[in-house]
Structures are given as structure tokens and as C-alpha cells.
PDB file of C-alpha atoms in Angstrom:
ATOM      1  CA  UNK A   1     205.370 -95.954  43.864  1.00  0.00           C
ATOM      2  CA  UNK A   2     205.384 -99.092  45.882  1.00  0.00           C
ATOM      3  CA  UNK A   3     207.695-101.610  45.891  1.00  0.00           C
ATOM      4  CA  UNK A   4     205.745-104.980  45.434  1.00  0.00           C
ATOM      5  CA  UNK A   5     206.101-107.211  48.377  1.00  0.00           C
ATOM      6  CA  UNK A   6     207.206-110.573  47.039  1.00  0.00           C
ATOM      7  CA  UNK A   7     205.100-113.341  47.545  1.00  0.00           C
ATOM      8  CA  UNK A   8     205.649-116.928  48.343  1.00  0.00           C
ATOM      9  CA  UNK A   9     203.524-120.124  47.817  1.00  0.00           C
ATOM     10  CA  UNK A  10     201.785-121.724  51.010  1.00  0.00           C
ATOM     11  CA  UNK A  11     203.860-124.306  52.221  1.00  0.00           C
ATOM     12  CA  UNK A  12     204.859-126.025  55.891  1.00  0.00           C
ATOM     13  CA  UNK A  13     204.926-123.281  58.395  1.00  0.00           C
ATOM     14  CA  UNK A  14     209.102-123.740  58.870  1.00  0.00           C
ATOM     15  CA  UNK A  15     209.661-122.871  55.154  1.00  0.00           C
ATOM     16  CA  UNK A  16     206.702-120.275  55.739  1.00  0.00           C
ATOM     17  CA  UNK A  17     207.324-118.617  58.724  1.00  0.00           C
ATOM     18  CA  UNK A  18     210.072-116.457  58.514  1.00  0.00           C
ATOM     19  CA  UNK A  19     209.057-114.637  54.726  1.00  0.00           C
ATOM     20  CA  UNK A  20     205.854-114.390  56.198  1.00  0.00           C
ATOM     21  CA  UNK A  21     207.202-112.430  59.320  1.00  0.00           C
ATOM     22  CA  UNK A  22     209.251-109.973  57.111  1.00  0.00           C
ATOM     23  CA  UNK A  23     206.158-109.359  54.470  1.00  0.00           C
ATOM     24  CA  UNK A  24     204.670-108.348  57.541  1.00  0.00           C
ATOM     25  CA  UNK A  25     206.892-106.461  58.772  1.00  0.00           C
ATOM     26  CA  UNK A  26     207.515-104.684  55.449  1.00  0.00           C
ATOM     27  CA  UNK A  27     203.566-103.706  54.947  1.00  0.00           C
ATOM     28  CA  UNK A  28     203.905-102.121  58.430  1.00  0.00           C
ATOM     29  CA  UNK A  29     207.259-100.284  57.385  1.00  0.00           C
ATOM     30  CA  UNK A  30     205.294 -99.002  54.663  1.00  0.00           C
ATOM     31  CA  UNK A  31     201.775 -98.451  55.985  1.00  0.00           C
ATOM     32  CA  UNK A  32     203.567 -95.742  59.200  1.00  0.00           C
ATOM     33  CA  UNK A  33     205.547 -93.961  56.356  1.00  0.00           C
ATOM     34  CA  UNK A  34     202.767 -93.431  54.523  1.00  0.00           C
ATOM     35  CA  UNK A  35     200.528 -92.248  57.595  1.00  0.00           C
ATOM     36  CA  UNK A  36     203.320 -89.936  58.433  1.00  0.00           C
ATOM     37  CA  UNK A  37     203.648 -88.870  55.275  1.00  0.00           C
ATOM     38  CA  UNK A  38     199.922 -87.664  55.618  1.00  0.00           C
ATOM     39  CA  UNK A  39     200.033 -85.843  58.189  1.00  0.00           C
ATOM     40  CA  UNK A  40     203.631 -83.949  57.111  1.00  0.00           C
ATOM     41  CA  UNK A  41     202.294 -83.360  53.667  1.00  0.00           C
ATOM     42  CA  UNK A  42     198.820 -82.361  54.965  1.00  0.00           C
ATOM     43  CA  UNK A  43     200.622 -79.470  57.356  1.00  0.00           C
ATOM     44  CA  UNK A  44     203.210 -78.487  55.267  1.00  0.00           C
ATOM     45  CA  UNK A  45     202.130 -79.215  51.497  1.00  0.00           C
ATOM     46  CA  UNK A  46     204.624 -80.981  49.024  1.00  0.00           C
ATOM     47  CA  UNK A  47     207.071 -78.249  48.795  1.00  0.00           C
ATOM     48  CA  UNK A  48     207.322 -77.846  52.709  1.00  0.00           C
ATOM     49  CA  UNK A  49     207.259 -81.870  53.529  1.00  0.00           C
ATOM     50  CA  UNK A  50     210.453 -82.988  53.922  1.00  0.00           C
ATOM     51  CA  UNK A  51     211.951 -86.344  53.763  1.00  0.00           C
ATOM     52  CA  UNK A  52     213.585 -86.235  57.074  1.00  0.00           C
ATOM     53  CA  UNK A  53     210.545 -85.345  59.172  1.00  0.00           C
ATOM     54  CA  UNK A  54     208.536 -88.112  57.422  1.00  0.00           C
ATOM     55  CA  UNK A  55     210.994 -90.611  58.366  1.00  0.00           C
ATOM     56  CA  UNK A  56     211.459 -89.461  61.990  1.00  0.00           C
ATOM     57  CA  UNK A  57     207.417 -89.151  62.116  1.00  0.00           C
ATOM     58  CA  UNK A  58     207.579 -92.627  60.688  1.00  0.00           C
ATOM     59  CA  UNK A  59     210.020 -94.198  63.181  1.00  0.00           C
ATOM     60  CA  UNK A  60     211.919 -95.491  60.086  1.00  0.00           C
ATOM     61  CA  UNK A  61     214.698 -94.056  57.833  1.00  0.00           C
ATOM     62  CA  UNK A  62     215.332 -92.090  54.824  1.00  0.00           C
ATOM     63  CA  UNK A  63     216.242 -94.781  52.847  1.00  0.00           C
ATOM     64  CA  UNK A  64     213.550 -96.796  53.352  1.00  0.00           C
ATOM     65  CA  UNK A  65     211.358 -94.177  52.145  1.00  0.00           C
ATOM     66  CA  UNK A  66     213.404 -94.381  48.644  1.00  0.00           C
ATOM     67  CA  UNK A  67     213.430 -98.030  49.076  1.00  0.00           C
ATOM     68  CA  UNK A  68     209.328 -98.458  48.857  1.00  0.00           C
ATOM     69  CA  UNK A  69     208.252 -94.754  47.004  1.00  0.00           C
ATOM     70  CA  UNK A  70     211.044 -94.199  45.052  1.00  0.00           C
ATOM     71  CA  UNK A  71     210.807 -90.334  45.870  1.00  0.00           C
ATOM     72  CA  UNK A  72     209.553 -87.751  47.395  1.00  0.00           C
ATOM     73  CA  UNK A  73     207.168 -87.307  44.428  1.00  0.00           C
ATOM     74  CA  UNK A  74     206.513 -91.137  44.707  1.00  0.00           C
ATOM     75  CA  UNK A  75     205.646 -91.508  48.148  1.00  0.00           C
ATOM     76  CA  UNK A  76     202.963 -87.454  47.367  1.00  0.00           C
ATOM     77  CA  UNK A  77     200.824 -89.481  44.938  1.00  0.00           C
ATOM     78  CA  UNK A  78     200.390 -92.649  47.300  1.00  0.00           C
ATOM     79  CA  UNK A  79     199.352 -90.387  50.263  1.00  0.00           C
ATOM     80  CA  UNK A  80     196.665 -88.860  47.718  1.00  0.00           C
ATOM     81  CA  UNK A  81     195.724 -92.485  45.897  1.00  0.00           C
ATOM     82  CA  UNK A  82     195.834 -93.553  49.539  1.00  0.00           C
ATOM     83  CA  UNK A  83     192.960 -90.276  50.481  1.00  0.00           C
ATOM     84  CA  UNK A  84     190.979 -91.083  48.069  1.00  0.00           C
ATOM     85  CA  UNK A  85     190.742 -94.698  48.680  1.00  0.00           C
ATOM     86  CA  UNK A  86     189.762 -94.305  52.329  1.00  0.00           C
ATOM     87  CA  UNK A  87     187.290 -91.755  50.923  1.00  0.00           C
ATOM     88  CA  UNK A  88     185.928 -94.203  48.738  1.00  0.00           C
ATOM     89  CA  UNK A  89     185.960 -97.412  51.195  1.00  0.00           C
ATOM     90  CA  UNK A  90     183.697 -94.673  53.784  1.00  0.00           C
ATOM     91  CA  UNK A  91     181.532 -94.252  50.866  1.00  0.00           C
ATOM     92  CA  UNK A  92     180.838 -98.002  50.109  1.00  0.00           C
ATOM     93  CA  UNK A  93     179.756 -98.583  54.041  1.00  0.00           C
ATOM     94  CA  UNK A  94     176.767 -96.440  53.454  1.00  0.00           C
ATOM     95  CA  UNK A  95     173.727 -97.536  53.779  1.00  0.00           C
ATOM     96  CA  UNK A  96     171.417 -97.548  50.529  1.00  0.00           C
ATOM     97  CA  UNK A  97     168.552 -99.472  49.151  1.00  0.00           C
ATOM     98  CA  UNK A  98     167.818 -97.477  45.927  1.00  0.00           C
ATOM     99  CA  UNK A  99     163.781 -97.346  46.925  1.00  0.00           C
ATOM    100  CA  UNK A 100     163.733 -94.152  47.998  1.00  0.00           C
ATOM    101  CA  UNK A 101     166.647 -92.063  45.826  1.00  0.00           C
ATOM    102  CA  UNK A 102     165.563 -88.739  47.258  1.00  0.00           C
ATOM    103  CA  UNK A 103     166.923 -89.953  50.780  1.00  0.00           C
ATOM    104  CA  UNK A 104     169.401 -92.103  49.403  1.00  0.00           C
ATOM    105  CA  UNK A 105     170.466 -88.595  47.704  1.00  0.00           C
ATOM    106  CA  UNK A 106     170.717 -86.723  50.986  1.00  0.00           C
ATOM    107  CA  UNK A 107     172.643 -89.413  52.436  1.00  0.00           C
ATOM    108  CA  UNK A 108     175.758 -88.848  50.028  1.00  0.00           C
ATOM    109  CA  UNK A 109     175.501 -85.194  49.686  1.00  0.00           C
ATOM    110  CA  UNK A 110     175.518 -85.246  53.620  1.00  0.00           C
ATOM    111  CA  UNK A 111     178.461 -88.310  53.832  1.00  0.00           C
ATOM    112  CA  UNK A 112     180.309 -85.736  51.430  1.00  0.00           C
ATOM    113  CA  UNK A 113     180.081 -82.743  53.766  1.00  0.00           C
ATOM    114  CA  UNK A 114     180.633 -84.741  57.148  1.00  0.00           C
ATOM    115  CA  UNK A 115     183.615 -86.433  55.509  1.00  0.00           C
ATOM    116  CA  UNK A 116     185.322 -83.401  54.430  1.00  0.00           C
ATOM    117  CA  UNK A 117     184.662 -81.595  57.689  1.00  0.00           C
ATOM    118  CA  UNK A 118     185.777 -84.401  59.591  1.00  0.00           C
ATOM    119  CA  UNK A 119     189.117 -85.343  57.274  1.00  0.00           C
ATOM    120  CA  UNK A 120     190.595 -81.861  57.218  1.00  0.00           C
ATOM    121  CA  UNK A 121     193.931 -83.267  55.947  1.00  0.00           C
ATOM    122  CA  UNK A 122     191.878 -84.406  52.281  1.00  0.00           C
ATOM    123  CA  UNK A 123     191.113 -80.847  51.746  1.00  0.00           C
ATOM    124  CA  UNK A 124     195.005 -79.685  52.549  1.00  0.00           C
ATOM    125  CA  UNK A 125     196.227 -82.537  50.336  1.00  0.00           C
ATOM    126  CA  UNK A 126     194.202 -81.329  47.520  1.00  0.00           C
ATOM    127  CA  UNK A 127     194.664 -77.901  48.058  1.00  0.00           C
ATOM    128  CA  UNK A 128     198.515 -78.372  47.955  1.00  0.00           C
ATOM    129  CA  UNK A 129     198.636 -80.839  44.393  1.00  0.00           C
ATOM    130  CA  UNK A 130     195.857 -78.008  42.892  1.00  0.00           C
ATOM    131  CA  UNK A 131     198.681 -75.071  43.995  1.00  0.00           C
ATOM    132  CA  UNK A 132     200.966 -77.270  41.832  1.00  0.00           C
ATOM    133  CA  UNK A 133     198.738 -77.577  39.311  1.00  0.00           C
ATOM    134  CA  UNK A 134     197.687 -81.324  39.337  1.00  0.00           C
ATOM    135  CA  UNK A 135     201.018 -82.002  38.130  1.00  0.00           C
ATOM    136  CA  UNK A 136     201.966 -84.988  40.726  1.00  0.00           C
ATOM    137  CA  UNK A 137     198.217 -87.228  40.669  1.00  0.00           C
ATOM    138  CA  UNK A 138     198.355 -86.982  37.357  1.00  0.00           C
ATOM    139  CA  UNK A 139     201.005 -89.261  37.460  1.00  0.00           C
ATOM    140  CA  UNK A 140     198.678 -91.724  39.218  1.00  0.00           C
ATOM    141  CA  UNK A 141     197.924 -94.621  37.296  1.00  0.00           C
ATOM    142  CA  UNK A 142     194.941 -95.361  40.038  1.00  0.00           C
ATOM    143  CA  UNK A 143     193.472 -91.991  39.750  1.00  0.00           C
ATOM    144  CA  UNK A 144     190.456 -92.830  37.580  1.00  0.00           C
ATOM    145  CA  UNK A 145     189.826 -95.715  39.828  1.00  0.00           C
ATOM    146  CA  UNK A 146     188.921 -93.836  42.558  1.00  0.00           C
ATOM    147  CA  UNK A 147     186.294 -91.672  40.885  1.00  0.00           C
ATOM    148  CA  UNK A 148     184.457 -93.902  39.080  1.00  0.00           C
ATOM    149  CA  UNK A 149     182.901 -95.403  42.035  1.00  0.00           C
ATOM    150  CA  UNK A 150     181.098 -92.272  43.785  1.00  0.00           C
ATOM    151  CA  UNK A 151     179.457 -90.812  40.672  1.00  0.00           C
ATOM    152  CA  UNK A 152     178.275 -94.882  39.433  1.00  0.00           C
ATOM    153  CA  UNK A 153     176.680 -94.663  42.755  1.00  0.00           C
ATOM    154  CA  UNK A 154     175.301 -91.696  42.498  1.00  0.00           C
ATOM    155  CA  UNK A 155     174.286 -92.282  38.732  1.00  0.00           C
ATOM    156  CA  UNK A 156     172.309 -95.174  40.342  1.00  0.00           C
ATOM    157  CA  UNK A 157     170.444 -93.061  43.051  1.00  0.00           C
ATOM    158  CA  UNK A 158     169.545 -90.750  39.656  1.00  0.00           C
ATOM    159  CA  UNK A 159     168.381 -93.581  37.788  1.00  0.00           C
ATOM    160  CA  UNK A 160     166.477 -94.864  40.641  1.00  0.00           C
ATOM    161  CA  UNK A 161     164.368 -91.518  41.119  1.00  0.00           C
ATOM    162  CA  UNK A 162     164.074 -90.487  36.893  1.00  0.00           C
ATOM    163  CA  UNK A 163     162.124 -94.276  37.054  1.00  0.00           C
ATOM    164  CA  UNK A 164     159.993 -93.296  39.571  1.00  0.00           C
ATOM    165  CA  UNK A 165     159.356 -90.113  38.176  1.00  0.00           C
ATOM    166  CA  UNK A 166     160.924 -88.255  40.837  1.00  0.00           C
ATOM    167  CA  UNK A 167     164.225 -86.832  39.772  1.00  0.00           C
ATOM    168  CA  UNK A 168     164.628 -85.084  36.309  1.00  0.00           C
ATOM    169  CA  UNK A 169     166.280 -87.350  33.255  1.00  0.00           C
ATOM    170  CA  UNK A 170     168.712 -84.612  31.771  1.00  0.00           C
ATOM    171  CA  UNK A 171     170.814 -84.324  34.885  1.00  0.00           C
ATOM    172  CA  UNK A 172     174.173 -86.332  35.256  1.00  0.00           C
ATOM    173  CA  UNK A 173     175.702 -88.218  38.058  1.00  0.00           C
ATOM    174  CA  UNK A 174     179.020 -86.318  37.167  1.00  0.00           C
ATOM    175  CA  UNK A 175     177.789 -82.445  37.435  1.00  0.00           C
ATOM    176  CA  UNK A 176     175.954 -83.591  40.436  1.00  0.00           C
ATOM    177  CA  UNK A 177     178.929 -85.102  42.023  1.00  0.00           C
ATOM    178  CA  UNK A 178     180.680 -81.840  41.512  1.00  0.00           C
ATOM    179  CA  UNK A 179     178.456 -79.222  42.574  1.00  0.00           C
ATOM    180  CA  UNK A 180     177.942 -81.342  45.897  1.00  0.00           C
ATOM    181  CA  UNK A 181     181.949 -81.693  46.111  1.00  0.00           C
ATOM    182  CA  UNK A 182     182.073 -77.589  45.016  1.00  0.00           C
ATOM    183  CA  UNK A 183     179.508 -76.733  47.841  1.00  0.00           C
ATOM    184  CA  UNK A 184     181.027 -78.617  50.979  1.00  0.00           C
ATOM    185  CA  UNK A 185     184.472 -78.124  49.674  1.00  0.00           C
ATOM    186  CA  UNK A 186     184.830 -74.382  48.891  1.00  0.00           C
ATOM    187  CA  UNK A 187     183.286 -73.632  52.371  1.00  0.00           C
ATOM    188  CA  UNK A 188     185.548 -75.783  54.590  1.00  0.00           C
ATOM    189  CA  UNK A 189     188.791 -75.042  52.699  1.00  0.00           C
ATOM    190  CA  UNK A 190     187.713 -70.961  52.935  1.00  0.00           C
ATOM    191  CA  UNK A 191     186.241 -71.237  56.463  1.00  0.00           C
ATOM    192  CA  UNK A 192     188.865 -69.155  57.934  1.00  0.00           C
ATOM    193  CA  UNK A 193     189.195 -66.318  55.252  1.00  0.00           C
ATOM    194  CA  UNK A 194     185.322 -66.174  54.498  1.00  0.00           C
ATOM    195  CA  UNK A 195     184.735 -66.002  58.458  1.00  0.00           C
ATOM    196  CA  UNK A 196     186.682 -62.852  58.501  1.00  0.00           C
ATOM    197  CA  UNK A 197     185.112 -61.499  55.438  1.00  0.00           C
ATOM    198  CA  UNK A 198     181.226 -62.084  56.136  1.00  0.00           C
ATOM    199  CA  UNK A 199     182.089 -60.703  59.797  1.00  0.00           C
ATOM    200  CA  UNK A 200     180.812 -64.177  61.179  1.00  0.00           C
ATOM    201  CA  UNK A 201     182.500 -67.491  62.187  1.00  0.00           C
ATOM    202  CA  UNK A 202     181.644 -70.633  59.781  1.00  0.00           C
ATOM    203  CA  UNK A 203     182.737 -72.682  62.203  1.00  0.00           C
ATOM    204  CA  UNK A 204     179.741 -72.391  64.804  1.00  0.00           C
ATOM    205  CA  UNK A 205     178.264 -75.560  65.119  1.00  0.00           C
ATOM    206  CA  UNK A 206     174.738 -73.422  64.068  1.00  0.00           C
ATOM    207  CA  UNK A 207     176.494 -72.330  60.809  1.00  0.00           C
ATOM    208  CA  UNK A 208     177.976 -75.892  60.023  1.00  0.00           C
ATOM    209  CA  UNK A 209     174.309 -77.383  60.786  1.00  0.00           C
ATOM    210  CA  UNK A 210     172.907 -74.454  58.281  1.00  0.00           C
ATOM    211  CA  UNK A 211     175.446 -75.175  55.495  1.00  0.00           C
ATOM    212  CA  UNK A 212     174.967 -78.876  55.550  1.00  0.00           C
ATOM    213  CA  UNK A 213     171.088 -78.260  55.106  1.00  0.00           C
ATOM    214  CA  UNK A 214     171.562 -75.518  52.833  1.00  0.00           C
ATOM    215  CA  UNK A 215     173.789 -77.648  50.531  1.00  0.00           C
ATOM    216  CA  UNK A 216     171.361 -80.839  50.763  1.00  0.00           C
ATOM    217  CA  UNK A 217     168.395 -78.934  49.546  1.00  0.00           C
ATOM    218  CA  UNK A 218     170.203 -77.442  46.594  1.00  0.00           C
ATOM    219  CA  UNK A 219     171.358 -80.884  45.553  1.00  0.00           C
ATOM    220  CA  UNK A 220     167.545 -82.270  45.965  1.00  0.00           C
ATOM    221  CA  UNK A 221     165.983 -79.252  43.876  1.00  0.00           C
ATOM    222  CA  UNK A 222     168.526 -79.842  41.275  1.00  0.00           C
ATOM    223  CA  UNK A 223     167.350 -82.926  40.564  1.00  0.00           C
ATOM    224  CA  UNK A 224     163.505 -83.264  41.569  1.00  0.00           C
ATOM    225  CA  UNK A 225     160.763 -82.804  39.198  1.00  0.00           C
ATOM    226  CA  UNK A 226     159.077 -81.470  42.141  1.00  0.00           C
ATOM    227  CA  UNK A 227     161.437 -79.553  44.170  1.00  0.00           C
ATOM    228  CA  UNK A 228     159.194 -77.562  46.583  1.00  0.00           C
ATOM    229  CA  UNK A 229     158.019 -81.434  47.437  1.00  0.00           C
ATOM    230  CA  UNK A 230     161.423 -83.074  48.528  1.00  0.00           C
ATOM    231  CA  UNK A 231     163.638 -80.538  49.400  1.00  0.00           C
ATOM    232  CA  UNK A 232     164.289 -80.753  53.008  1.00  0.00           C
ATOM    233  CA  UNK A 233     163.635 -78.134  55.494  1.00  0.00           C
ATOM    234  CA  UNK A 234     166.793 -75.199  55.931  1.00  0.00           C
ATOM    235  CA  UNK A 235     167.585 -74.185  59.632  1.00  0.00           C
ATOM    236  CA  UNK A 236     167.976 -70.348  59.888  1.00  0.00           C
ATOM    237  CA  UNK A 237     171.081 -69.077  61.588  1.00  0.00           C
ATOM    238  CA  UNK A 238     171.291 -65.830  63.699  1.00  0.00           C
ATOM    239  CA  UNK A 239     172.678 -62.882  61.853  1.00  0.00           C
ATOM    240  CA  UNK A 240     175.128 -60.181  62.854  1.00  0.00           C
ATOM    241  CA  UNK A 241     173.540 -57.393  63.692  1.00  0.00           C
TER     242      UNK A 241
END
């Protein structure tokens, strides 16, 4: 993990200046290994990234890499506390107001898909910790932190709509969040594969468009009490003849 960057009481701006300038300097260090670490990691998986490209991605050195991560396994698990923290400071921009859940609901099944299709590297990271069997995050220490938020937000959009009699009590915020995750997640990470299979390519912007709809008004009818009411319309696709 880490290395904690010491910090210094405020003081005059002699005594100040100069820690002030390395701490900087330091968080910057730190901040392009880890953004080169993403993108290494993200094309090559843990067992392919290696050290020495991450440091000559970084601009830095091997050392310093030990220095602030520790290790290789170190500086995996920040890059995927660091994915799922950008995931979850994306989610907390969105714009909700709780009086109407069912839309409120669309919204974050939607933000789910449209962040996954436009983060490509959060699906490789995942896909390369599940190959090695979830053995490095669950390591983290931060790792609970970072789901908690989505499904209490979600579990708020649920409460919302079972008070106004909209969405159905017995379902939870937590098999919600995973058969929207399961839905966009499973058709971007097999895009390639399942394009050859079905004969058709999944990544038309007509088939994206479909998918996103398609995925929204499962979610919806899940939930509703009357799904035929607030389920939202499903674009139809041209077929392979």
C-alpha cells in the first residue's frame, strides 16, 4: 500500500515551503505510477504487468514503485481501490431527488452501463483479479468501502418507490445492484466472443442503444408493482437474416 505522506503543521511560509514542495511532488510521483499502473495492468493483467514498464510508463523508477506500494501486489490492489473509487465519485455526481424513484432507477441502471462501456479498463481489471480468484482485493482493507455506497443509494431509490406504492417491498438494493452490474457487465466483457457466436456485432451503436434499453426495463419490472406501467419503451434492432 501507500506510503503515508508526512505531514507538517502550518507555519511561516520559509519553514513551510520547501516540505510543502516535496509532499507535492511525492503525491504526483505517486498519482502517474498509479495511472500507469492502470493502464499496464488493464492490457496485460497482473501476471503480464511488469514492474519495469510501469515505471517507464510512469516516467519514474523501479524503486520508487517499492518505495510507495511496497510490491507489485501492493501497487494491483491500489489500481483496483483506486477503480472503484472513481466509480463511486461518478456515481455521487448524479443527479437524484428521490420523488420520482422509477426515473431515479433508470438513471443508475443507465450510469452503470455507460460507465462500464465507457471505462473499458474496470472491466479488464476485474476480469484479471476474478482469473486469480479474488485473491489480491481481498487484501484490501478499503474494499467494503467502496460498495456500500452504490447499493445505500440504490436502497434509497427502493425505499422511495415501496412508499409510494410503486416498487415492490421484498426486493433488495443488493440483488438489484447485481443483476444491473450482471446485465451491463457480462455483455461488454463478452462483446467480442458473443459477436462471433450470435453471427452479429454487439458493438453497433443500434445494438448498444438496444441493450441499454433492454437492461433498464428489466431492472424497472423487477421492481414495479406495476411493471407494464413504468417500464420504458425497448428499441428493436435489425436481425440477421
Amino acid at each position: 500500500m501507500a506510503t503515508s505522506i508526512p505531514r507538517r503543521a502550518a507555519g511561516t511560509a520559509s519553514t513551510t515551503r520547501r516540505p510543502r514542495v516535496r509532499e507535492q511532488a511525492a503525491l504526483a510521483t505517486q498519482d502517474n505510477i498509479l495511472r500507469a499502473a492502470t493502464k499496464v495492468f488493464a492490457k496485460h493483467g497482473f501476471a503480464g504487468g511488469r514492474i519495469e514498464q510501469i515505471s517507464k510508463a510512469a516516467k519514474s523508477h523501479d524503486r520508487m514503485i517499492y518505495y510507495y506500494f511496497g510490491s507489485k501486489e501492493g501497487l494491483f490492489i491500489a489500481v483496483i481501490e483506486d477503480t472503484y473509487r472513481q466509480f463511486n465519485e461518478a456515481e455521487s455526481k448524479l443527479a437524484l431527488n428521490l420523488e420520482n424513484p422509477v426515473e431515479d432507477l433508470k438513471t443508475l441502471v443507465r450510469f452503470m452501463w455507460t460507465y462500464y462501456l465507457q471505462h473499458p479498463e474496470f472491466i479488464t481489471l476485474l476480469n484479471s483479479e476474478n482469473l486469480h480468484l479474488g485473491k489480491h482485493i481481498s487484501k484490501s482493507v478499503r474494499a467494503r468501502e467502496y460498495s456500500s455506497p452504490a447499493i445505500s443509494l440504490l436502497g434509497r431509490v427502493l425505499a422511495k418507490g415501496v412508499e409510494l406504492g410503486l416498487f415492490r417491498p421484498e426486493v433488495r438494493a443488493r440483488d438489484l445492484y447485481l443483476m444491473s452490474a450482471a446485465l451491463a457487465y457480462f455483455y461488454l466483457s463478452n462483446r467480442f466472443t458473443l459477436s462471433a457466436f450470435l453471427g452479429e456485432n454487439l458493438e453497433a451503436p443500434e445494438a448498444l442503444t438496444h441493450w441499454e434499453a433492454f437492461i433498464t426495463a428489466a431492472v424497472v419490472r423487477q421492481v414495479s408493482a406495476a411493471p407494464d406501467e413504468t417500464a420504458p419503451t425497448i428499441p428493436t434492432i435489425a436481425t440477421a437474416s
